[in-house]
Amino acid sequence: MTDLLIGGRWTGAIDERTREIRCPADGSLVAVVDEGGGKDAAEAVAAARQAFDQGPWPRTPAGPRGDLLLRVADLVARDKDALARAESLDTGKRLAESRLDVDDAVACFRYYGRLVRTETGRVVDTGTAHAVSRVVHEPVGVCALITPWNCPLPQTSWKVAPALAAGNTFVLKPSELTPSTAIALMRLLVEAGLPDGVANLVLGPGPEAGAPLTDNPDVDMVSFTGGLRTGRRVMAAAAGTVKRTSLELSGKNPNVVFADADFGTAVDHALTAVFRHSGQVCSAGARLMVEDSVHDAFVEAVVHRARGIRLGGPFDEQAQTGPLISAAHRARVEAYVAAGLAEGARLRCGGICPDDPALADGYYFLPTVLDGCHSGMSVLADESFGPVLTVERFASEDEAVRLANDTVYGLAGAVWSGDEERARRVASRLRLGTVWINDYHPCLPQAEWGGFKQSGTGRELGPGGLAEYRETKHIWRNTRPRPRGWFA
Ligand code: NAP
């Protein structure tokens, strides 16, 4: 077995452990992969350190670095079918969605491949004739890139592309549940000609293979995407050596519908916002907020359509959404719903596993709507990361903004209104990293992604995504050195 990439060599785990990867849609065996731990992580960091300190990549000019990323984009596009299939088998996600995720990865590598050529340093006016001052960008160093299981290929690409564009070396640790496209992407980096030791891959459970990356003194930066609780742990571990940290964490995202919104379109998007990939999307619009006068009709329409959503595996072309990632995650979603009901939420649909025997081997959970939710309930405070929509009502614009901001999270959300001025006003008052107006979910490689408040500290995509992986250095050059004579 050779699924770990360390110092340019494909290798097995030191302790020779392996893990079975099973498709969440039916439990079928997808692959058996190496499962590393602390010793493998330490070796990978040492390889990345050596490649950074002594290898050619950090000293390669931006032009050839950009060229390599463009080659990677072409290779990912070439392998689109195989990558999408692998992603769907690991995650249970519909194949059509995985294909979009591959497109997202291609766009990301293209974007940073082009951006890095144009993002130059600057010359600063020194105010004297005998000095030249330059501000230049340099890579941060060795980066630990830790990614979750919900959108593995895009999440990995959003880190790998800017980290490489900036000239860093890295150790990637994907989720233990979904390693296949990480392995495939590393093979494509090698095929594109990346020097040995620049890209390193460690597989294994987070506490064993991920945690040792976050406090290793040879790691300069940790870029982490995952849950809030793990994010806090990562930040604390990184503090010991004051590593740069870029955290992309959980969300509990408000989808705010005013009475003057286009009713049918807003209903349609309210469903996609939360039930796409069974709610396992960090930006899922899991918190529907509807203005009083249309609340009942709107919720009725959402519930009616949610009841009709067809569940199925990745290759079922009739399926509209798929399973949850694991039995443990489904149990967490069930407990989340039970807590909401115990606190007084009203179950409008779902709340249980489907009884269709064809779905019995997968981790399916019916699209669920919980009505009558209000501040103080755990279902509003916590992220379910499942197909569960909570519904609140509001009476005024001020109340909508106050309720929407009444959370520790600040990742994303939407405003629906036919009044452009109002939509803009509300969007600017929402403490969220991304706000959609009369839309939900679109994401662009050239526009930053990241959360406010406890949804994270980092920025991905856009020029800000590249800035995360760069140091900025000021170089002052005296062109006419003379003694100062102060202490003569
Ligand atoms: P998670 O449990 O926090 O895990 C994320 C990654 O961290 C996985 O690779 C995990 O490894 C690893 N990990 C676990 N414990 C660790 C530790 N002590 N030290 C270092 N690494 C550790 O999150 P998840 O369940 O995979 O992902 C779902 C969460 O991610 C949701 O909360 C979602 O909102 C968030 N998310 C956020 C964004 C964003 O852009 N803000 C995007 C996607 C997802 P193992 O899985 O192998 O244990």
JSON list of N, CA and C in Angstrom, two decimals, residues 190-250:
[
{"chain": "A", "resi": 190, "resn": "VAL", "atom": "N", "xyz": [2.27, 15.67, -8.80]},
{"chain": "A", "resi": 190, "resn": "VAL", "atom": "CA", "xyz": [3.54, 15.02, -9.19]},
{"chain": "A", "resi": 190, "resn": "VAL", "atom": "C", "xyz": [3.64, 14.98, -10.71]},
{"chain": "A", "resi": 191, "resn": "GLU", "atom": "N", "xyz": [2.54, 14.60, -11.36]},
{"chain": "A", "resi": 191, "resn": "GLU", "atom": "CA", "xyz": [2.55, 14.52, -12.83]},
{"chain": "A", "resi": 191, "resn": "GLU", "atom": "C", "xyz": [2.82, 15.90, -13.45]},
{"chain": "A", "resi": 192, "resn": "ALA", "atom": "N", "xyz": [2.35, 16.95, -12.80]},
{"chain": "A", "resi": 192, "resn": "ALA", "atom": "CA", "xyz": [2.55, 18.30, -13.33]},
{"chain": "A", "resi": 192, "resn": "ALA", "atom": "C", "xyz": [4.00, 18.76, -13.17]},
{"chain": "A", "resi": 193, "resn": "GLY", "atom": "N", "xyz": [4.78, 18.04, -12.36]},
{"chain": "A", "resi": 193, "resn": "GLY", "atom": "CA", "xyz": [6.21, 18.36, -12.24]},
{"chain": "A", "resi": 193, "resn": "GLY", "atom": "C", "xyz": [6.59, 19.09, -10.97]},
{"chain": "A", "resi": 194, "resn": "LEU", "atom": "N", "xyz": [5.77, 19.02, -9.94]},
{"chain": "A", "resi": 194, "resn": "LEU", "atom": "CA", "xyz": [6.11, 19.67, -8.67]},
{"chain": "A", "resi": 194, "resn": "LEU", "atom": "C", "xyz": [7.33, 18.98, -8.06]},
{"chain": "A", "resi": 195, "resn": "PRO", "atom": "N", "xyz": [8.34, 19.74, -7.61]},
{"chain": "A", "resi": 195, "resn": "PRO", "atom": "CA", "xyz": [9.53, 19.08, -7.05]},
{"chain": "A", "resi": 195, "resn": "PRO", "atom": "C", "xyz": [9.21, 18.24, -5.81]},
{"chain": "A", "resi": 196, "resn": "ASP", "atom": "N", "xyz": [10.03, 17.24, -5.56]},
{"chain": "A", "resi": 196, "resn": "ASP", "atom": "CA", "xyz": [9.85, 16.33, -4.42]},
{"chain": "A", "resi": 196, "resn": "ASP", "atom": "C", "xyz": [9.79, 17.11, -3.11]},
{"chain": "A", "resi": 197, "resn": "GLY", "atom": "N", "xyz": [8.93, 16.67, -2.23]},
{"chain": "A", "resi": 197, "resn": "GLY", "atom": "CA", "xyz": [8.89, 17.23, -0.88]},
{"chain": "A", "resi": 197, "resn": "GLY", "atom": "C", "xyz": [8.04, 18.48, -0.75]},
{"chain": "A", "resi": 198, "resn": "VAL", "atom": "N", "xyz": [7.61, 19.06, -1.88]},
{"chain": "A", "resi": 198, "resn": "VAL", "atom": "CA", "xyz": [6.78, 20.28, -1.79]},
{"chain": "A", "resi": 198, "resn": "VAL", "atom": "C", "xyz": [5.37, 19.90, -1.32]},
{"chain": "A", "resi": 199, "resn": "ALA", "atom": "N", "xyz": [4.82, 18.85, -1.91]},
{"chain": "A", "resi": 199, "resn": "ALA", "atom": "CA", "xyz": [3.48, 18.37, -1.52]},
{"chain": "A", "resi": 199, "resn": "ALA", "atom": "C", "xyz": [3.65, 17.05, -0.77]},
{"chain": "A", "resi": 200, "resn": "ASN", "atom": "N", "xyz": [3.12, 17.00, 0.43]},
{"chain": "A", "resi": 200, "resn": "ASN", "atom": "CA", "xyz": [3.18, 15.77, 1.24]},
{"chain": "A", "resi": 200, "resn": "ASN", "atom": "C", "xyz": [1.77, 15.45, 1.71]},
{"chain": "A", "resi": 201, "resn": "LEU", "atom": "N", "xyz": [1.47, 14.16, 1.76]},
{"chain": "A", "resi": 201, "resn": "LEU", "atom": "CA", "xyz": [0.12, 13.74, 2.12]},
{"chain": "A", "resi": 201, "resn": "LEU", "atom": "C", "xyz": [0.18, 12.73, 3.26]},
{"chain": "A", "resi": 202, "resn": "VAL", "atom": "N", "xyz": [-0.55, 13.05, 4.33]},
{"chain": "A", "resi": 202, "resn": "VAL", "atom": "CA", "xyz": [-0.68, 12.11, 5.45]},
{"chain": "A", "resi": 202, "resn": "VAL", "atom": "C", "xyz": [-2.15, 11.79, 5.62]},
{"chain": "A", "resi": 203, "resn": "LEU", "atom": "N", "xyz": [-2.47, 10.51, 5.73]},
{"chain": "A", "resi": 203, "resn": "LEU", "atom": "CA", "xyz": [-3.86, 10.10, 5.98]},
{"chain": "A", "resi": 203, "resn": "LEU", "atom": "C", "xyz": [-3.96, 9.62, 7.42]},
{"chain": "A", "resi": 204, "resn": "GLY", "atom": "N", "xyz": [-5.19, 9.67, 7.95]},
{"chain": "A", "resi": 204, "resn": "GLY", "atom": "CA", "xyz": [-5.37, 9.15, 9.31]},
{"chain": "A", "resi": 204, "resn": "GLY", "atom": "C", "xyz": [-6.33, 10.02, 10.09]},
{"chain": "A", "resi": 205, "resn": "PRO", "atom": "N", "xyz": [-6.75, 9.55, 11.26]},
{"chain": "A", "resi": 205, "resn": "PRO", "atom": "CA", "xyz": [-7.72, 10.29, 12.07]},
{"chain": "A", "resi": 205, "resn": "PRO", "atom": "C", "xyz": [-7.14, 11.62, 12.56]},
{"chain": "A", "resi": 206, "resn": "GLY", "atom": "N", "xyz": [-8.01, 12.60, 12.69]},
{"chain": "A", "resi": 206, "resn": "GLY", "atom": "CA", "xyz": [-7.57, 13.94, 13.07]},
{"chain": "A", "resi": 206, "resn": "GLY", "atom": "C", "xyz": [-6.71, 13.99, 14.32]},
{"chain": "A", "resi": 207, "resn": "PRO", "atom": "N", "xyz": [-7.18, 13.40, 15.44]},
{"chain": "A", "resi": 207, "resn": "PRO", "atom": "CA", "xyz": [-6.39, 13.51, 16.66]},
{"chain": "A", "resi": 207, "resn": "PRO", "atom": "C", "xyz": [-5.00, 12.85, 16.54]},
{"chain": "A", "resi": 208, "resn": "GLU", "atom": "N", "xyz": [-4.89, 11.83, 15.66]},
{"chain": "A", "resi": 208, "resn": "GLU", "atom": "CA", "xyz": [-3.60, 11.12, 15.54]},
{"chain": "A", "resi": 208, "resn": "GLU", "atom": "C", "xyz": [-2.70, 11.67, 14.44]},
{"chain": "A", "resi": 209, "resn": "ALA", "atom": "N", "xyz": [-3.28, 11.96, 13.28]},
{"chain": "A", "resi": 209, "resn": "ALA", "atom": "CA", "xyz": [-2.45, 12.39, 12.15]},
{"chain": "A", "resi": 209, "resn": "ALA", "atom": "C", "xyz": [-2.51, 13.90, 11.93]},
{"chain": "A", "resi": 210, "resn": "GLY", "atom": "N", "xyz": [-3.60, 14.54, 12.42]},
{"chain": "A", "resi": 210, "resn": "GLY", "atom": "CA", "xyz": [-3.76, 15.98, 12.21]},
{"chain": "A", "resi": 210, "resn": "GLY", "atom": "C", "xyz": [-3.17, 16.79, 13.35]},
{"chain": "A", "resi": 211, "resn": "ALA", "atom": "N", "xyz": [-3.51, 16.40, 14.60]},
{"chain": "A", "resi": 211, "resn": "ALA", "atom": "CA", "xyz": [-3.05, 17.18, 15.75]},
{"chain": "A", "resi": 211, "resn": "ALA", "atom": "C", "xyz": [-1.53, 17.36, 15.79]},
{"chain": "A", "resi": 212, "resn": "PRO", "atom": "N", "xyz": [-0.74, 16.32, 15.46]},
{"chain": "A", "resi": 212, "resn": "PRO", "atom": "CA", "xyz": [0.72, 16.52, 15.53]},
{"chain": "A", "resi": 212, "resn": "PRO", "atom": "C", "xyz": [1.24, 17.56, 14.52]},
{"chain": "A", "resi": 213, "resn": "LEU", "atom": "N", "xyz": [0.42, 17.90, 13.53]},
{"chain": "A", "resi": 213, "resn": "LEU", "atom": "CA", "xyz": [0.85, 18.95, 12.60]},
{"chain": "A", "resi": 213, "resn": "LEU", "atom": "C", "xyz": [0.66, 20.33, 13.21]},
{"chain": "A", "resi": 214, "resn": "THR", "atom": "N", "xyz": [-0.29, 20.44, 14.15]},
{"chain": "A", "resi": 214, "resn": "THR", "atom": "CA", "xyz": [-0.68, 21.76, 14.62]},
{"chain": "A", "resi": 214, "resn": "THR", "atom": "C", "xyz": [0.23, 22.32, 15.71]},
{"chain": "A", "resi": 215, "resn": "ASP", "atom": "N", "xyz": [1.05, 21.45, 16.31]},
{"chain": "A", "resi": 215, "resn": "ASP", "atom": "CA", "xyz": [1.98, 21.99, 17.32]},
{"chain": "A", "resi": 215, "resn": "ASP", "atom": "C", "xyz": [3.44, 21.69, 16.97]},
{"chain": "A", "resi": 216, "resn": "ASN", "atom": "N", "xyz": [3.67, 21.18, 15.78]},
{"chain": "A", "resi": 216, "resn": "ASN", "atom": "CA", "xyz": [5.05, 20.88, 15.37]},
{"chain": "A", "resi": 216, "resn": "ASN", "atom": "C", "xyz": [5.79, 22.20, 15.11]},
{"chain": "A", "resi": 217, "resn": "PRO", "atom": "N", "xyz": [6.92, 22.44, 15.78]},
{"chain": "A", "resi": 217, "resn": "PRO", "atom": "CA", "xyz": [7.60, 23.72, 15.61]},
{"chain": "A", "resi": 217, "resn": "PRO", "atom": "C", "xyz": [8.11, 23.96, 14.19]},
{"chain": "A", "resi": 218, "resn": "ASP", "atom": "N", "xyz": [8.23, 22.90, 13.39]},
{"chain": "A", "resi": 218, "resn": "ASP", "atom": "CA", "xyz": [8.69, 23.09, 12.01]},
{"chain": "A", "resi": 218, "resn": "ASP", "atom": "C", "xyz": [7.57, 23.48, 11.06]},
{"chain": "A", "resi": 219, "resn": "VAL", "atom": "N", "xyz": [6.36, 23.54, 11.57]},
{"chain": "A", "resi": 219, "resn": "VAL", "atom": "CA", "xyz": [5.24, 24.01, 10.74]},
{"chain": "A", "resi": 219, "resn": "VAL", "atom": "C", "xyz": [5.05, 25.51, 11.00]},
{"chain": "A", "resi": 220, "resn": "ASP", "atom": "N", "xyz": [4.98, 26.30, 9.93]},
{"chain": "A", "resi": 220, "resn": "ASP", "atom": "CA", "xyz": [4.85, 27.75, 10.08]},
{"chain": "A", "resi": 220, "resn": "ASP", "atom": "C", "xyz": [3.41, 28.22, 10.07]},
{"chain": "A", "resi": 221, "resn": "MET", "atom": "N", "xyz": [2.56, 27.44, 9.42]},
{"chain": "A", "resi": 221, "resn": "MET", "atom": "CA", "xyz": [1.17, 27.89, 9.27]},
{"chain": "A", "resi": 221, "resn": "MET", "atom": "C", "xyz": [0.22, 26.69, 9.29]},
{"chain": "A", "resi": 222, "resn": "VAL", "atom": "N", "xyz": [-0.93, 26.87, 9.92]},
{"chain": "A", "resi": 222, "resn": "VAL", "atom": "CA", "xyz": [-1.97, 25.85, 9.85]},
{"chain": "A", "resi": 222, "resn": "VAL", "atom": "C", "xyz": [-3.18, 26.46, 9.16]},
{"chain": "A", "resi": 223, "resn": "SER", "atom": "N", "xyz": [-3.60, 25.84, 8.09]},
{"chain": "A", "resi": 223, "resn": "SER", "atom": "CA", "xyz": [-4.82, 26.26, 7.42]},
{"chain": "A", "resi": 223, "resn": "SER", "atom": "C", "xyz": [-5.83, 25.14, 7.63]},
{"chain": "A", "resi": 224, "resn": "PHE", "atom": "N", "xyz": [-6.89, 25.44, 8.34]},
{"chain": "A", "resi": 224, "resn": "PHE", "atom": "CA", "xyz": [-7.82, 24.41, 8.79]},
{"chain": "A", "resi": 224, "resn": "PHE", "atom": "C", "xyz": [-9.24, 24.73, 8.35]},
{"chain": "A", "resi": 225, "resn": "THR", "atom": "N", "xyz": [-9.93, 23.77, 7.80]},
{"chain": "A", "resi": 225, "resn": "THR", "atom": "CA", "xyz": [-11.37, 23.89, 7.56]},
{"chain": "A", "resi": 225, "resn": "THR", "atom": "C", "xyz": [-12.05, 22.74, 8.28]},
{"chain": "A", "resi": 226, "resn": "GLY", "atom": "N", "xyz": [-13.03, 23.09, 9.10]},
{"chain": "A", "resi": 226, "resn": "GLY", "atom": "CA", "xyz": [-13.72, 22.05, 9.85]},
{"chain": "A", "resi": 226, "resn": "GLY", "atom": "C", "xyz": [-14.65, 22.69, 10.87]},
{"chain": "A", "resi": 227, "resn": "GLY", "atom": "N", "xyz": [-14.98, 21.91, 11.88]},
{"chain": "A", "resi": 227, "resn": "GLY", "atom": "CA", "xyz": [-15.94, 22.36, 12.87]},
{"chain": "A", "resi": 227, "resn": "GLY", "atom": "C", "xyz": [-15.35, 23.35, 13.88]},
{"chain": "A", "resi": 228, "resn": "LEU", "atom": "N", "xyz": [-16.24, 24.12, 14.52]},
{"chain": "A", "resi": 228, "resn": "LEU", "atom": "CA", "xyz": [-15.81, 25.14, 15.47]},
{"chain": "A", "resi": 228, "resn": "LEU", "atom": "C", "xyz": [-15.00, 24.54, 16.62]},
{"chain": "A", "resi": 229, "resn": "ARG", "atom": "N", "xyz": [-15.48, 23.41, 17.16]},
{"chain": "A", "resi": 229, "resn": "ARG", "atom": "CA", "xyz": [-14.79, 22.82, 18.32]},
{"chain": "A", "resi": 229, "resn": "ARG", "atom": "C", "xyz": [-13.38, 22.40, 17.96]},
{"chain": "A", "resi": 230, "resn": "THR", "atom": "N", "xyz": [-13.22, 21.74, 16.81]},
{"chain": "A", "resi": 230, "resn": "THR", "atom": "CA", "xyz": [-11.88, 21.33, 16.39]},
{"chain": "A", "resi": 230, "resn": "THR", "atom": "C", "xyz": [-11.04, 22.57, 16.10]},
{"chain": "A", "resi": 231, "resn": "GLY", "atom": "N", "xyz": [-11.66, 23.57, 15.50]},
{"chain": "A", "resi": 231, "resn": "GLY", "atom": "CA", "xyz": [-10.95, 24.81, 15.18]},
{"chain": "A", "resi": 231, "resn": "GLY", "atom": "C", "xyz": [-10.35, 25.45, 16.42]},
{"chain": "A", "resi": 232, "resn": "ARG", "atom": "N", "xyz": [-11.13, 25.45, 17.51]},
{"chain": "A", "resi": 232, "resn": "ARG", "atom": "CA", "xyz": [-10.59, 26.03, 18.76]},
{"chain": "A", "resi": 232, "resn": "ARG", "atom": "C", "xyz": [-9.36, 25.24, 19.22]},
{"chain": "A", "resi": 233, "resn": "ARG", "atom": "N", "xyz": [-9.44, 23.91, 19.09]},
{"chain": "A", "resi": 233, "resn": "ARG", "atom": "CA", "xyz": [-8.31, 23.06, 19.50]},
{"chain": "A", "resi": 233, "resn": "ARG", "atom": "C", "xyz": [-7.07, 23.35, 18.64]},
{"chain": "A", "resi": 234, "resn": "VAL", "atom": "N", "xyz": [-7.31, 23.49, 17.35]},
{"chain": "A", "resi": 234, "resn": "VAL", "atom": "CA", "xyz": [-6.21, 23.76, 16.42]},
{"chain": "A", "resi": 234, "resn": "VAL", "atom": "C", "xyz": [-5.56, 25.10, 16.76]},
{"chain": "A", "resi": 235, "resn": "MET", "atom": "N", "xyz": [-6.39, 26.09, 17.02]},
{"chain": "A", "resi": 235, "resn": "MET", "atom": "CA", "xyz": [-5.86, 27.43, 17.33]},
{"chain": "A", "resi": 235, "resn": "MET", "atom": "C", "xyz": [-5.03, 27.40, 18.61]},
{"chain": "A", "resi": 236, "resn": "ALA", "atom": "N", "xyz": [-5.53, 26.67, 19.60]},
{"chain": "A", "resi": 236, "resn": "ALA", "atom": "CA", "xyz": [-4.81, 26.59, 20.87]},
{"chain": "A", "resi": 236, "resn": "ALA", "atom": "C", "xyz": [-3.47, 25.87, 20.68]},
{"chain": "A", "resi": 237, "resn": "ALA", "atom": "N", "xyz": [-3.48, 24.78, 19.89]},
{"chain": "A", "resi": 237, "resn": "ALA", "atom": "CA", "xyz": [-2.24, 24.03, 19.67]},
{"chain": "A", "resi": 237, "resn": "ALA", "atom": "C", "xyz": [-1.23, 24.88, 18.91]},
{"chain": "A", "resi": 238, "resn": "ALA", "atom": "N", "xyz": [-1.73, 25.67, 17.96]},
{"chain": "A", "resi": 238, "resn": "ALA", "atom": "CA", "xyz": [-0.83, 26.49, 17.14]},
{"chain": "A", "resi": 238, "resn": "ALA", "atom": "C", "xyz": [-0.25, 27.65, 17.92]},
{"chain": "A", "resi": 239, "resn": "ALA", "atom": "N", "xyz": [-0.94, 28.03, 18.99]},
{"chain": "A", "resi": 239, "resn": "ALA", "atom": "CA", "xyz": [-0.49, 29.20, 19.76]},
{"chain": "A", "resi": 239, "resn": "ALA", "atom": "C", "xyz": [0.88, 28.97, 20.41]},
{"chain": "A", "resi": 240, "resn": "GLY", "atom": "N", "xyz": [1.18, 27.71, 20.73]},
{"chain": "A", "resi": 240, "resn": "GLY", "atom": "CA", "xyz": [2.44, 27.41, 21.41]},
{"chain": "A", "resi": 240, "resn": "GLY", "atom": "C", "xyz": [3.66, 27.89, 20.65]},
{"chain": "A", "resi": 241, "resn": "THR", "atom": "N", "xyz": [3.59, 27.85, 19.32]},
{"chain": "A", "resi": 241, "resn": "THR", "atom": "CA", "xyz": [4.72, 28.34, 18.51]},
{"chain": "A", "resi": 241, "resn": "THR", "atom": "C", "xyz": [4.27, 29.51, 17.62]},
{"chain": "A", "resi": 242, "resn": "VAL", "atom": "N", "xyz": [3.19, 30.16, 18.03]},
{"chain": "A", "resi": 242, "resn": "VAL", "atom": "CA", "xyz": [2.67, 31.36, 17.35]},
{"chain": "A", "resi": 242, "resn": "VAL", "atom": "C", "xyz": [2.63, 31.17, 15.83]},
{"chain": "A", "resi": 243, "resn": "LYS", "atom": "N", "xyz": [2.03, 30.06, 15.43]},
{"chain": "A", "resi": 243, "resn": "LYS", "atom": "CA", "xyz": [1.90, 29.81, 13.99]},
{"chain": "A", "resi": 243, "resn": "LYS", "atom": "C", "xyz": [0.82, 30.72, 13.42]},
{"chain": "A", "resi": 244, "resn": "ARG", "atom": "N", "xyz": [1.00, 31.04, 12.17]},
{"chain": "A", "resi": 244, "resn": "ARG", "atom": "CA", "xyz": [-0.10, 31.71, 11.47]},
{"chain": "A", "resi": 244, "resn": "ARG", "atom": "C", "xyz": [-1.24, 30.69, 11.36]},
{"chain": "A", "resi": 245, "resn": "THR", "atom": "N", "xyz": [-2.46, 31.10, 11.65]},
{"chain": "A", "resi": 245, "resn": "THR", "atom": "CA", "xyz": [-3.59, 30.17, 11.50]},
{"chain": "A", "resi": 245, "resn": "THR", "atom": "C", "xyz": [-4.65, 30.78, 10.60]},
{"chain": "A", "resi": 246, "resn": "SER", "atom": "N", "xyz": [-5.18, 29.97, 9.75]},
{"chain": "A", "resi": 246, "resn": "SER", "atom": "CA", "xyz": [-6.27, 30.39, 8.89]},
{"chain": "A", "resi": 246, "resn": "SER", "atom": "C", "xyz": [-7.39, 29.39, 9.12]},
{"chain": "A", "resi": 247, "resn": "LEU", "atom": "N", "xyz": [-8.47, 29.84, 9.75]},
{"chain": "A", "resi": 247, "resn": "LEU", "atom": "CA", "xyz": [-9.52, 28.90, 10.16]},
{"chain": "A", "resi": 247, "resn": "LEU", "atom": "C", "xyz": [-10.81, 29.17, 9.41]},
{"chain": "A", "resi": 248, "resn": "GLU", "atom": "N", "xyz": [-11.34, 28.15, 8.79]},
{"chain": "A", "resi": 248, "resn": "GLU", "atom": "CA", "xyz": [-12.65, 28.23, 8.11]},
{"chain": "A", "resi": 248, "resn": "GLU", "atom": "C", "xyz": [-13.57, 27.27, 8.86]},
{"chain": "A", "resi": 249, "resn": "LEU", "atom": "N", "xyz": [-14.50, 27.82, 9.64]},
{"chain": "A", "resi": 249, "resn": "LEU", "atom": "CA", "xyz": [-15.23, 26.98, 10.60]},
{"chain": "A", "resi": 249, "resn": "LEU", "atom": "C", "xyz": [-16.73, 26.90, 10.28]},
{"chain": "A", "resi": 250, "resn": "SER", "atom": "N", "xyz": [-17.48, 26.53, 11.29]},
{"chain": "A", "resi": 250, "resn": "SER", "atom": "CA", "xyz": [-18.89, 26.21, 11.09]},
{"chain": "A", "resi": 250, "resn": "SER", "atom": "C", "xyz": [-19.74, 27.45, 10.82]}
]
